[in-house]
Short mmCIF file of N, CA, C and O in Angstrom, two decimals:
data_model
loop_
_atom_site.label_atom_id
_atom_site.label_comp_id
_atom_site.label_asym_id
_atom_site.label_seq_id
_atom_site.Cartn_x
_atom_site.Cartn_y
_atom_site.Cartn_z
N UNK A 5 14.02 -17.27 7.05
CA UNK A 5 13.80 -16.15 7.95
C UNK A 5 12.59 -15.34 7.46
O UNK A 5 12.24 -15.27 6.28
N UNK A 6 11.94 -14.67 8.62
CA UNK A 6 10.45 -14.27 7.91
C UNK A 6 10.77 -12.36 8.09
O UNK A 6 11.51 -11.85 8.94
N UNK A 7 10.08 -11.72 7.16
CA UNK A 7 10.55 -10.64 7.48
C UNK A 7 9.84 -9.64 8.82
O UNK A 7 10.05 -8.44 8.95
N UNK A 8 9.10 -10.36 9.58
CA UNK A 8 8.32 -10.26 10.40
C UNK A 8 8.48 -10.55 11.71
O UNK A 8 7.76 -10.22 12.66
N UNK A 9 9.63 -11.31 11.68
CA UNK A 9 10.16 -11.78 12.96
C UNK A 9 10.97 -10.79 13.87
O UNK A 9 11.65 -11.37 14.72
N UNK A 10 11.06 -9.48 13.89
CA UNK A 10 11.46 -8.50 15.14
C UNK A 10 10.10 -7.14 14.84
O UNK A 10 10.09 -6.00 15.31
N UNK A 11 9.18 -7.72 14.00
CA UNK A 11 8.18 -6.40 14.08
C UNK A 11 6.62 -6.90 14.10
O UNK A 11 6.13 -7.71 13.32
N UNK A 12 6.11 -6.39 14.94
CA UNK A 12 4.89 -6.96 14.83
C UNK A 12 3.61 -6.45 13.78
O UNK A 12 3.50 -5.23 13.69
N UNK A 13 2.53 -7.38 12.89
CA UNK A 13 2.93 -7.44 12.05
C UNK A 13 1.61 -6.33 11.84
O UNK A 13 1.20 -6.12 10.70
N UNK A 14 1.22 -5.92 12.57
CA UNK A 14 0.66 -4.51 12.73
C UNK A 14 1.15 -3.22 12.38
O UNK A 14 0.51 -2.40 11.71
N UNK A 15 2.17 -3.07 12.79
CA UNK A 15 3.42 -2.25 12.93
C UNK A 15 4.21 -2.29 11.43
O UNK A 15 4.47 -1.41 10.61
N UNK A 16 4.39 -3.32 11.48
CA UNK A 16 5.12 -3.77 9.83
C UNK A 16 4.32 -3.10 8.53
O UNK A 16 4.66 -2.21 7.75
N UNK A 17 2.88 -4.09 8.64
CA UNK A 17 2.12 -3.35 7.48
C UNK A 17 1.78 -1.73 7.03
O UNK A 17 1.64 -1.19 5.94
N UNK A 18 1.71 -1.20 8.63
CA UNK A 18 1.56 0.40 8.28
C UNK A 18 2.96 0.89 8.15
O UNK A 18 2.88 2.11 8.05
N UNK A 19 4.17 0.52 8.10
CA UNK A 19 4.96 1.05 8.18
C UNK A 19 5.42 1.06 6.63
O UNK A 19 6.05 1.92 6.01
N UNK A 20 4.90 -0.17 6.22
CA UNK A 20 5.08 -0.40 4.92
C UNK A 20 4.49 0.72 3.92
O UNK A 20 5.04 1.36 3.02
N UNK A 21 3.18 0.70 4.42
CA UNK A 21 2.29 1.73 3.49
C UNK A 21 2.40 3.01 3.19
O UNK A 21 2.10 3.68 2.20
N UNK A 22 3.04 3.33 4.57
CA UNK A 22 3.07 4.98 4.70
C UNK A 22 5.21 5.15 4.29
O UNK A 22 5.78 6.24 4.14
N UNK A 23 5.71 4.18 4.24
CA UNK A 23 6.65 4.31 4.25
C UNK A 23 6.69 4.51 2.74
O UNK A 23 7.34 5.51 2.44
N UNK A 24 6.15 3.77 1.61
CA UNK A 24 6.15 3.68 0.61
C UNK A 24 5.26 5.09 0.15
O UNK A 24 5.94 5.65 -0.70
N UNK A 25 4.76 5.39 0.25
CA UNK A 25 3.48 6.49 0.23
C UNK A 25 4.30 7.58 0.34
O UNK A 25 4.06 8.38 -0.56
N UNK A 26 5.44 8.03 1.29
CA UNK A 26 5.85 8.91 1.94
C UNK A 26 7.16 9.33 1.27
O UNK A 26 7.53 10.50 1.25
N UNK A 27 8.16 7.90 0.49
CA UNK A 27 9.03 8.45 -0.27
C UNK A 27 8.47 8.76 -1.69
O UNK A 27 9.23 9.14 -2.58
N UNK A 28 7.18 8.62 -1.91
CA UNK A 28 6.38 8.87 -3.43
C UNK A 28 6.95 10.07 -3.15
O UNK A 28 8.12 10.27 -3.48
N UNK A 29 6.15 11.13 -2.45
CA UNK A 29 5.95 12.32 -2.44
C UNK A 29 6.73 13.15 -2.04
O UNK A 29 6.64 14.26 -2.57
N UNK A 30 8.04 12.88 -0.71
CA UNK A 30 8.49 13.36 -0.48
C UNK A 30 9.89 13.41 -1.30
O UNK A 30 10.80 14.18 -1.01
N UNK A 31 9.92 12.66 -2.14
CA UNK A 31 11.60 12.35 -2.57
C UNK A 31 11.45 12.73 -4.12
O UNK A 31 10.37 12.31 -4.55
N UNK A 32 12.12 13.31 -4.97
CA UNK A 32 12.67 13.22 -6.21
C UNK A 32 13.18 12.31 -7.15
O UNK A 32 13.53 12.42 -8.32
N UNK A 33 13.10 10.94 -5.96
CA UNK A 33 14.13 10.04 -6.69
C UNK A 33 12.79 9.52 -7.75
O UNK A 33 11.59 9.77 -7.69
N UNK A 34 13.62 8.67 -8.77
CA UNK A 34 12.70 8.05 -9.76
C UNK A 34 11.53 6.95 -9.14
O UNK A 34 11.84 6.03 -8.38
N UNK A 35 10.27 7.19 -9.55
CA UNK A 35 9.46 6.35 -9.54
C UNK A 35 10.15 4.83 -8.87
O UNK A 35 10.11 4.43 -7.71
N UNK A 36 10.84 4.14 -10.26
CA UNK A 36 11.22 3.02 -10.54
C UNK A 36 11.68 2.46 -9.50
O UNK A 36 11.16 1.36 -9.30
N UNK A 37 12.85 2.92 -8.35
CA UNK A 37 13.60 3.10 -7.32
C UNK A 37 13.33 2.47 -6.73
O UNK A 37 13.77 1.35 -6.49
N UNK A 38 11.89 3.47 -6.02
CA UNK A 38 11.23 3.88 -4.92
C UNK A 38 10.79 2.39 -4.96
O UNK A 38 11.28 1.46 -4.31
N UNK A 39 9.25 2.33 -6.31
CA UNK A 39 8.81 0.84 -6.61
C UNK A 39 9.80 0.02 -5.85
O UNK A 39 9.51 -0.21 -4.68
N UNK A 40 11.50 -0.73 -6.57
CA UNK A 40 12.08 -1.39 -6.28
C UNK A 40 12.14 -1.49 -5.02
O UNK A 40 11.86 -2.62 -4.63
N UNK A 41 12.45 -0.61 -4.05
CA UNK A 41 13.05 -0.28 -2.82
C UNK A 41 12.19 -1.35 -2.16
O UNK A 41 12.75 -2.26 -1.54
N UNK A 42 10.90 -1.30 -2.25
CA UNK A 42 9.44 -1.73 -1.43
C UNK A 42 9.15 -3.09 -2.04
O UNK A 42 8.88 -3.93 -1.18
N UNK A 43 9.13 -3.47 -3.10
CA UNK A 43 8.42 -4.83 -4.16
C UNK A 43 9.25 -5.12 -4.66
O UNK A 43 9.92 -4.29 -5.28
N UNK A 44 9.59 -6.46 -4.59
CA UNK A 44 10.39 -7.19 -5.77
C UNK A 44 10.31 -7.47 -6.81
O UNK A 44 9.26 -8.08 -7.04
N UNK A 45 10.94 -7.33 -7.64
CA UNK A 45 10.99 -7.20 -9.41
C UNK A 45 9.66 -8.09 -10.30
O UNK A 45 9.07 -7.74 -11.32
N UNK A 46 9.47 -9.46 -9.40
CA UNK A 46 8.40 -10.23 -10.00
C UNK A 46 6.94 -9.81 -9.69
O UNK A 46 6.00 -10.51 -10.08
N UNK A 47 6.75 -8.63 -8.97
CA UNK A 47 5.56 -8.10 -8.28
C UNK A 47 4.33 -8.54 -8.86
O UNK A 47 3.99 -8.37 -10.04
N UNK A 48 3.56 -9.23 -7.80
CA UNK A 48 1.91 -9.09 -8.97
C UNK A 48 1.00 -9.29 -7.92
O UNK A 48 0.74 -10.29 -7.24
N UNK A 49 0.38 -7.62 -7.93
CA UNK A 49 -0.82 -7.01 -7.31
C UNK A 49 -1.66 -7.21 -7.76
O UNK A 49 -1.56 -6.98 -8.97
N UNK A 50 -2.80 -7.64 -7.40
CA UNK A 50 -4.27 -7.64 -7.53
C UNK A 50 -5.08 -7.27 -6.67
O UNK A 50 -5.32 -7.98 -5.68
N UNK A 51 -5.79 -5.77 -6.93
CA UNK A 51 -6.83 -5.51 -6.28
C UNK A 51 -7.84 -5.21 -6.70
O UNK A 51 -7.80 -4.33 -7.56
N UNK A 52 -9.35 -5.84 -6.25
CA UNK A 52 -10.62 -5.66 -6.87
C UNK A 52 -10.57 -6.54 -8.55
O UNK A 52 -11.31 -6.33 -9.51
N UNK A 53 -9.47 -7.48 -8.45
CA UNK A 53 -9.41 -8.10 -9.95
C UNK A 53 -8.39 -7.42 -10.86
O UNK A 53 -7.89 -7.84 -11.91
N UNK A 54 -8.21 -6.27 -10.21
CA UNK A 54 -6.89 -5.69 -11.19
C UNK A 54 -5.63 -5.52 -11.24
O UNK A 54 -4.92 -4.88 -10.46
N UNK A 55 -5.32 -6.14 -12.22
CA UNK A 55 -3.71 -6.79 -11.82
C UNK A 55 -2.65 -5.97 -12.26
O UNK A 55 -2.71 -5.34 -13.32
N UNK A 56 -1.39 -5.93 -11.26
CA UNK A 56 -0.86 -4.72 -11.46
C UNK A 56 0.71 -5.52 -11.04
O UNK A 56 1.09 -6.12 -10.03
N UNK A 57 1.38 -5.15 -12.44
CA UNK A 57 2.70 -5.63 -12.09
C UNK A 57 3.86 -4.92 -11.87
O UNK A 57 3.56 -3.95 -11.17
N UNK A 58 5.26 -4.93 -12.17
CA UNK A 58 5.86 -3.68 -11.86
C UNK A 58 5.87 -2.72 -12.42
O UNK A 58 6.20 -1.82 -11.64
N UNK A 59 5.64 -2.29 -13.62
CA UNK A 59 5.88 -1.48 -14.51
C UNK A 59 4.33 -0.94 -14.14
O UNK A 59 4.25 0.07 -13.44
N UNK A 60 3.13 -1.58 -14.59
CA UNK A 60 1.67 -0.69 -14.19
C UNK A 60 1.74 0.04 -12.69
O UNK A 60 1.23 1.15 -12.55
N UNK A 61 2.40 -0.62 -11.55
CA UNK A 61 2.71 -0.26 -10.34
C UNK A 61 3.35 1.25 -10.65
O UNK A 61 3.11 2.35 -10.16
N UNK A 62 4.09 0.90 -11.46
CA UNK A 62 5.14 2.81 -11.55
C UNK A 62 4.52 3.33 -12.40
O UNK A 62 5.08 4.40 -12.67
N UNK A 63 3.67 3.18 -12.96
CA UNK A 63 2.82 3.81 -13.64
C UNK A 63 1.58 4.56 -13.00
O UNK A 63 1.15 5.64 -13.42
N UNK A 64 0.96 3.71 -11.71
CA UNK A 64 0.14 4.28 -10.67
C UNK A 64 0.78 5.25 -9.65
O UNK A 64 0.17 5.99 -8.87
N UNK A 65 2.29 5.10 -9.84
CA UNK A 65 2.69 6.48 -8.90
C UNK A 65 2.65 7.39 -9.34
O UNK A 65 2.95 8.31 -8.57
N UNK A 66 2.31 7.76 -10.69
CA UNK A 66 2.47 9.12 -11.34
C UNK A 66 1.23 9.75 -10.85
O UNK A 66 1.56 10.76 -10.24
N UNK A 67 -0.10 9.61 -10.84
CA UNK A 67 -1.11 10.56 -10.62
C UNK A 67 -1.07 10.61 -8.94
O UNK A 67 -1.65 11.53 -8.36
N UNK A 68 -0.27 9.46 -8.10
CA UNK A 68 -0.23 10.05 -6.47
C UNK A 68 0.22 10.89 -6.43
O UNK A 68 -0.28 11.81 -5.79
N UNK A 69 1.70 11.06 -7.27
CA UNK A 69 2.45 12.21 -7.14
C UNK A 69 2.19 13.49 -7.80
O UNK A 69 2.75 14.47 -7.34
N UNK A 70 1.61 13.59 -8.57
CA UNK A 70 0.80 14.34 -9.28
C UNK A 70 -0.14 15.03 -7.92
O UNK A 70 0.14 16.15 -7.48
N UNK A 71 -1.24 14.21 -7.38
CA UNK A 71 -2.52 14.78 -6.48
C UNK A 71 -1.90 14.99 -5.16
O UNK A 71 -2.52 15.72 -4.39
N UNK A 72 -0.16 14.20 -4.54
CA UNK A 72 0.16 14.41 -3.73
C UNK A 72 -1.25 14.23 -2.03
O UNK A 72 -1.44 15.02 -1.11
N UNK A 73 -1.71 13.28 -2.23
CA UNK A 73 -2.90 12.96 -1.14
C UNK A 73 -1.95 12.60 0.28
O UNK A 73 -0.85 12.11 0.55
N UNK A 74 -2.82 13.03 0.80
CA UNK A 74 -2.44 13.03 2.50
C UNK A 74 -2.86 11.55 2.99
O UNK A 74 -4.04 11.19 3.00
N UNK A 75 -1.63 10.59 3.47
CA UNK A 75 -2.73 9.50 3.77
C UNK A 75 -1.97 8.98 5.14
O UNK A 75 -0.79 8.89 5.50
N UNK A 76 -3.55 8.61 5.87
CA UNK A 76 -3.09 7.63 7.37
C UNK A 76 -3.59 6.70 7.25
O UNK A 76 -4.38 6.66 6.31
N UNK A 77 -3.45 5.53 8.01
CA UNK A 77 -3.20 4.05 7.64
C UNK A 77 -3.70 3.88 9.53
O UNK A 77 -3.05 4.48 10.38
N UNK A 78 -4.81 3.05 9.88
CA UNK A 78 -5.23 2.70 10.84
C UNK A 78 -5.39 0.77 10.24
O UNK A 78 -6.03 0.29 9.31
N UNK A 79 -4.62 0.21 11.13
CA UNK A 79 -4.71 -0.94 10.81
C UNK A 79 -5.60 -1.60 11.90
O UNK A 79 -5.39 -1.29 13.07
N UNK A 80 -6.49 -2.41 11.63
CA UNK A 80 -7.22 -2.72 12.54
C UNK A 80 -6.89 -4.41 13.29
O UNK A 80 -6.72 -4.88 14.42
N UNK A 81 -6.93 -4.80 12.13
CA UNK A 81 -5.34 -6.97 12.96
C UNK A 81 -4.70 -7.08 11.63
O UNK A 81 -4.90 -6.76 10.46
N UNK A 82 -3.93 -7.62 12.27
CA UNK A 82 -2.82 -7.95 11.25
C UNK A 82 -2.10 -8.98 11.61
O UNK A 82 -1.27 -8.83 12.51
N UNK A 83 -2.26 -10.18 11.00
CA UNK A 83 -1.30 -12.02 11.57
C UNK A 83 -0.06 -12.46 10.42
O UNK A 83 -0.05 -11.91 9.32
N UNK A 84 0.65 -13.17 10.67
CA UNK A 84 2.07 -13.09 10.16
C UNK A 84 2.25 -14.37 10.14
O UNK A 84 2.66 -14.65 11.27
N UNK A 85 2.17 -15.74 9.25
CA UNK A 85 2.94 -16.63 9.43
C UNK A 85 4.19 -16.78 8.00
O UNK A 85 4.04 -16.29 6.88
N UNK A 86 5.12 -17.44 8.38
CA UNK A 86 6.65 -17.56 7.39
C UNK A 86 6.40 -16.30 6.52
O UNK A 86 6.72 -15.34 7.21
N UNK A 87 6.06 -15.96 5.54
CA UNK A 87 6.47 -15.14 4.46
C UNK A 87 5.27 -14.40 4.00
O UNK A 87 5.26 -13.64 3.03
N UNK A 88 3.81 -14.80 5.09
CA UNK A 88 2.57 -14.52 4.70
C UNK A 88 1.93 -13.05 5.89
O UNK A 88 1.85 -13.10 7.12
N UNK A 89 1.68 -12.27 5.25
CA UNK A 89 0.94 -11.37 6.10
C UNK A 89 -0.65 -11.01 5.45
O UNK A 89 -0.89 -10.55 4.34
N UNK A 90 -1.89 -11.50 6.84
CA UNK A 90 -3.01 -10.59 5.89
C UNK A 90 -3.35 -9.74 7.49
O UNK A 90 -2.97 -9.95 8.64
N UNK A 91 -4.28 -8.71 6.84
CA UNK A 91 -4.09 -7.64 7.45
C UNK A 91 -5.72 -7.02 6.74
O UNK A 91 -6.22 -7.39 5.68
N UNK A 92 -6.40 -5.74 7.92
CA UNK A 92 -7.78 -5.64 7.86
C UNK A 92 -7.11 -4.38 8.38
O UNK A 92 -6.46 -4.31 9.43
N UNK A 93 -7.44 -2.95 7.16
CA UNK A 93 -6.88 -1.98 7.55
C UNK A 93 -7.44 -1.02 6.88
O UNK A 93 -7.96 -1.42 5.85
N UNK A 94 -7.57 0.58 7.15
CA UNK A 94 -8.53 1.30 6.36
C UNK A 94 -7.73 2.85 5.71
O UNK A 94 -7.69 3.76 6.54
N UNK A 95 -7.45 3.00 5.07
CA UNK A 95 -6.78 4.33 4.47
C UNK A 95 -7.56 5.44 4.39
O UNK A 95 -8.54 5.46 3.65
N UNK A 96 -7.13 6.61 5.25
CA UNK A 96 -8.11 7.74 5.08
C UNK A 96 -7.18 8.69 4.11
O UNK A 96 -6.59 9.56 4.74
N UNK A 97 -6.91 8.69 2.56
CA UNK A 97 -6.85 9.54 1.97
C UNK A 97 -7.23 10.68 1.72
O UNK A 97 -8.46 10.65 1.66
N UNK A 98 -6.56 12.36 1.44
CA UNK A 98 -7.07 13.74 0.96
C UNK A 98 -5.69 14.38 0.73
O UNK A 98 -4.56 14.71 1.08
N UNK A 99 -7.13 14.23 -0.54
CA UNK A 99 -5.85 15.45 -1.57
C UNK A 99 -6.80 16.80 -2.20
O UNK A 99 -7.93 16.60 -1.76
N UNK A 100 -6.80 17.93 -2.93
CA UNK A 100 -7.17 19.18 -2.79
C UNK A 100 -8.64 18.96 -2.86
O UNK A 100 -9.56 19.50 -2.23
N UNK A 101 -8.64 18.00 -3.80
CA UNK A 101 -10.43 18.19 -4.23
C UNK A 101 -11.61 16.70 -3.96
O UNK A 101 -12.72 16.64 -4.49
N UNK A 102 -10.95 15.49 -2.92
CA UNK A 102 -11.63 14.65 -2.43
C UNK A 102 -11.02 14.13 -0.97
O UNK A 102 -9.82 14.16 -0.71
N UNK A 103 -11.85 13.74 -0.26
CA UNK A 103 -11.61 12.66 1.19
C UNK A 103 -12.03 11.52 0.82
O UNK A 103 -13.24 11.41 0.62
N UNK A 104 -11.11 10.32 0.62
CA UNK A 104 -11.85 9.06 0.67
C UNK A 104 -11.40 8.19 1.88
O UNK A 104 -10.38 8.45 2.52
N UNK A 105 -12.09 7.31 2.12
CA UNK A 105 -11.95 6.57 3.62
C UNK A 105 -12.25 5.02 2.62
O UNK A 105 -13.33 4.64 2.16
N UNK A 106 -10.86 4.33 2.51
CA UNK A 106 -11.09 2.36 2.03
C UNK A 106 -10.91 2.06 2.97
O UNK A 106 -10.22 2.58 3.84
N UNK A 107 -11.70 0.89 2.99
CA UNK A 107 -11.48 -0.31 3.81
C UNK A 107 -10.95 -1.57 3.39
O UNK A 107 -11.73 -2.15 2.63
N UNK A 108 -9.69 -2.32 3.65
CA UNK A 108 -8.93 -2.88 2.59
C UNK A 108 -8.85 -4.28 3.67
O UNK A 108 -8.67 -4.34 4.89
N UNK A 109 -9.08 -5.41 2.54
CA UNK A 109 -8.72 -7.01 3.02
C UNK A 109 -7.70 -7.34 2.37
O UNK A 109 -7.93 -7.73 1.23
N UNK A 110 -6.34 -7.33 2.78
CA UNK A 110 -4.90 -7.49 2.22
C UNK A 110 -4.70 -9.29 2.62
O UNK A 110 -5.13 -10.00 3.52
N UNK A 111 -3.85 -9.51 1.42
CA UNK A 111 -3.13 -10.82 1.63
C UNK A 111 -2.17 -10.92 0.72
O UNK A 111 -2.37 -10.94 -0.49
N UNK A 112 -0.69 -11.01 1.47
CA UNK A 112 0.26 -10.76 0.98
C UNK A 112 1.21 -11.36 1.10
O UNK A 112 1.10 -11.86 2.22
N UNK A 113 2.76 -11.89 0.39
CA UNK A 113 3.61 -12.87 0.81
C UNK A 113 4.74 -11.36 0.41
O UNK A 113 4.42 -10.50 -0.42
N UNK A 114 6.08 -11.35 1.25
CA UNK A 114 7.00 -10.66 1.21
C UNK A 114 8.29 -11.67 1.39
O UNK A 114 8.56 -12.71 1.99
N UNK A 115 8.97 -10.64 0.45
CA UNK A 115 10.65 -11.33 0.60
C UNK A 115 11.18 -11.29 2.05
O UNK A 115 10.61 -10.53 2.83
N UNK A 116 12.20 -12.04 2.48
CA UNK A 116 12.79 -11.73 3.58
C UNK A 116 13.49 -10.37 3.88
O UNK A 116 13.82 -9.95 4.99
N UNK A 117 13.61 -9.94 3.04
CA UNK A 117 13.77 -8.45 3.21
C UNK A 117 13.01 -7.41 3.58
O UNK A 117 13.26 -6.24 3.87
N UNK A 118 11.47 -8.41 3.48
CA UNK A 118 10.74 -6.76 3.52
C UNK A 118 9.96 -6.45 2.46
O UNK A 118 8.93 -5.77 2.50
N UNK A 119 10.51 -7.01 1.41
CA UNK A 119 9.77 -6.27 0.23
C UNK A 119 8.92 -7.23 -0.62
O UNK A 119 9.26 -8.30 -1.13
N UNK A 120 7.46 -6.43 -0.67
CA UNK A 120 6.17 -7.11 -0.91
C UNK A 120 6.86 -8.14 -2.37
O UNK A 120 7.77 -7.80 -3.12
N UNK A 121 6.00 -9.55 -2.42
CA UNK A 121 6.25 -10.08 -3.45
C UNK A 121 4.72 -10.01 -4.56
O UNK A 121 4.53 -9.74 -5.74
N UNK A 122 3.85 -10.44 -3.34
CA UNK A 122 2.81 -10.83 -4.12
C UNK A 122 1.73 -10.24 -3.04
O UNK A 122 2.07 -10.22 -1.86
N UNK A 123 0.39 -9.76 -3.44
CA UNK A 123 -0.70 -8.97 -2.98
C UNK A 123 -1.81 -9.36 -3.66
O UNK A 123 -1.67 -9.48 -4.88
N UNK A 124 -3.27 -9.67 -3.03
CA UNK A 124 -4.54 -9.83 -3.57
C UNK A 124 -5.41 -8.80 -2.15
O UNK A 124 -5.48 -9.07 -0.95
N UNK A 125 -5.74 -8.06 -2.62
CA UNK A 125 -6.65 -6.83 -1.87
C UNK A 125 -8.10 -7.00 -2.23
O UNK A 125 -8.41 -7.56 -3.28
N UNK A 126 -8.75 -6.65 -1.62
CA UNK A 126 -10.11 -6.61 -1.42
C UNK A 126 -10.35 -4.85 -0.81
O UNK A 126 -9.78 -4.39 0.17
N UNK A 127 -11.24 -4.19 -1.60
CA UNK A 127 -11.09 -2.87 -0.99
C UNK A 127 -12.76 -2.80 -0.91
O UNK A 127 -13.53 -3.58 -1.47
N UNK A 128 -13.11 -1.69 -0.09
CA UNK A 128 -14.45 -0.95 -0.42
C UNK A 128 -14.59 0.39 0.31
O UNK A 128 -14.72 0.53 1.52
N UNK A 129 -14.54 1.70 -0.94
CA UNK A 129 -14.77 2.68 0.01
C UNK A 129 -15.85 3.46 0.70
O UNK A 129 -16.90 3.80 0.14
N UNK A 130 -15.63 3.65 1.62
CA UNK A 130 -16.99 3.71 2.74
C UNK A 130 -16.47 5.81 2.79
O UNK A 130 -15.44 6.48 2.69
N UNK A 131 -18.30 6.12 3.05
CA UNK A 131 -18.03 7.54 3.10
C UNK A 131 -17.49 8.36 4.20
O UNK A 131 -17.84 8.34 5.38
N UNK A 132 -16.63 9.05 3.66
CA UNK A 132 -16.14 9.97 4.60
C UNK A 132 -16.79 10.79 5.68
O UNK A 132 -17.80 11.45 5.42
N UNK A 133 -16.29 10.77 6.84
CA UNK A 133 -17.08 12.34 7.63
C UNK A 133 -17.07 13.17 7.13
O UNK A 133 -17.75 13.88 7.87
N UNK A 134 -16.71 13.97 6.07
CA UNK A 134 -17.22 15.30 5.43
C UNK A 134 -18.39 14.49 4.88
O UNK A 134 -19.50 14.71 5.38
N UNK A 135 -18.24 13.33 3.66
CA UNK A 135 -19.66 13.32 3.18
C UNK A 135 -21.18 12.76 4.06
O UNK A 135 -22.33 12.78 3.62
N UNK A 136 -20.79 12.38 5.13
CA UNK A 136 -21.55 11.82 5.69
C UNK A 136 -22.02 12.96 6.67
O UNK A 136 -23.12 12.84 7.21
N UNK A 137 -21.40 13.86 6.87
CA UNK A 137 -22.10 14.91 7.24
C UNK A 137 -23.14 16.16 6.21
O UNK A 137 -24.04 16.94 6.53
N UNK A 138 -22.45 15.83 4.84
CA UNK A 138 -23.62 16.13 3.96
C UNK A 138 -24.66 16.32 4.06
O UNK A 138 -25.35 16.54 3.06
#
C-alpha cells in the first residue's frame, strides 16, 4: 500500500512540511517525538551533500525552535509512484531578522504510513522580495 494512494501527492508533500514545521513550534512535546511522529527511525536525509540522520535531524530542530520562522510551502508538481515521491517546491521562510525564499528538488521514499524514510534534496536560495527590492 502506498502512502499516497487517497492524497494527491501535491497535497501530501505540503502537508507534510508544514505539518512537521508546525508541531516544531507550536507544541512542547519533545523534539524526539515530533522527529518520530514524521520519519522513521532509520531516517537518512541528504541535502546539498549533507547527511542528516535521526539524531542530527533533532538536533536541527533546536535552532527552528529557537528562531521560531514563519514558513509557507508553495509546491509547484509533485508525482507519486509505490513508496516514491519527488516533488519541485519552494519555502518562503521569516523569522525576526531574515526572509529567505529556497527552491527545493526533493526525492523521497516514505513508509506506508506516511512517514518519510529516506530524502536527497537539492536546494538553492533565490532572493527574496524584500531583498530584491533593495
Amino acid at each position: 500500500m502506498s502512502p499516497f494512494d487517497s492524497t494527491d501527492p501535491q497535497r501530501f508533500i505540503a502537508d507534510f512540511l508544514t505539518g512537521f514545521h508546525g508541531e516544531l513550534l507550536h507544541s512542547d512535546e519533545d523534539a524526539g517525538v515530533i522527529v518520530d511522529r514524521y520519519h522513521t527511525p532509520d531516517i537518512v536525509q541528504i541535502a546539498d551533500g549533507h547527511r542528516m540522520d535521526r539524531q542530527k535531524l533533532i538536533e536541527h530542530t533546536r535552532p527552528v525552535r529557537k528562531r521560531r520562522p514563519e514558513l509557507r510551502v508553495t509546491v509547484q508538481e509533485a508525482l507519486a509512484a509505490d513508496d516514491r515521491l519527488a516533488a519541485r517546491y519552494t519555502m518562503h521562510v521569516r523569522d525576526p531578522k531574515r526572509e529567505l525564499v529556497i527552491e527545493v528538488c526533493f526525492f523521497g521514499r516514505f513508509a506506508p504510513d506516511g512517514r518519510l524514510r529516506q530524502a536527497q534534496m537539492l536546494t538553492r536560495t533565490v532572493p527574496s522580495e524584500t531583498e530584491a527590492a533593495a
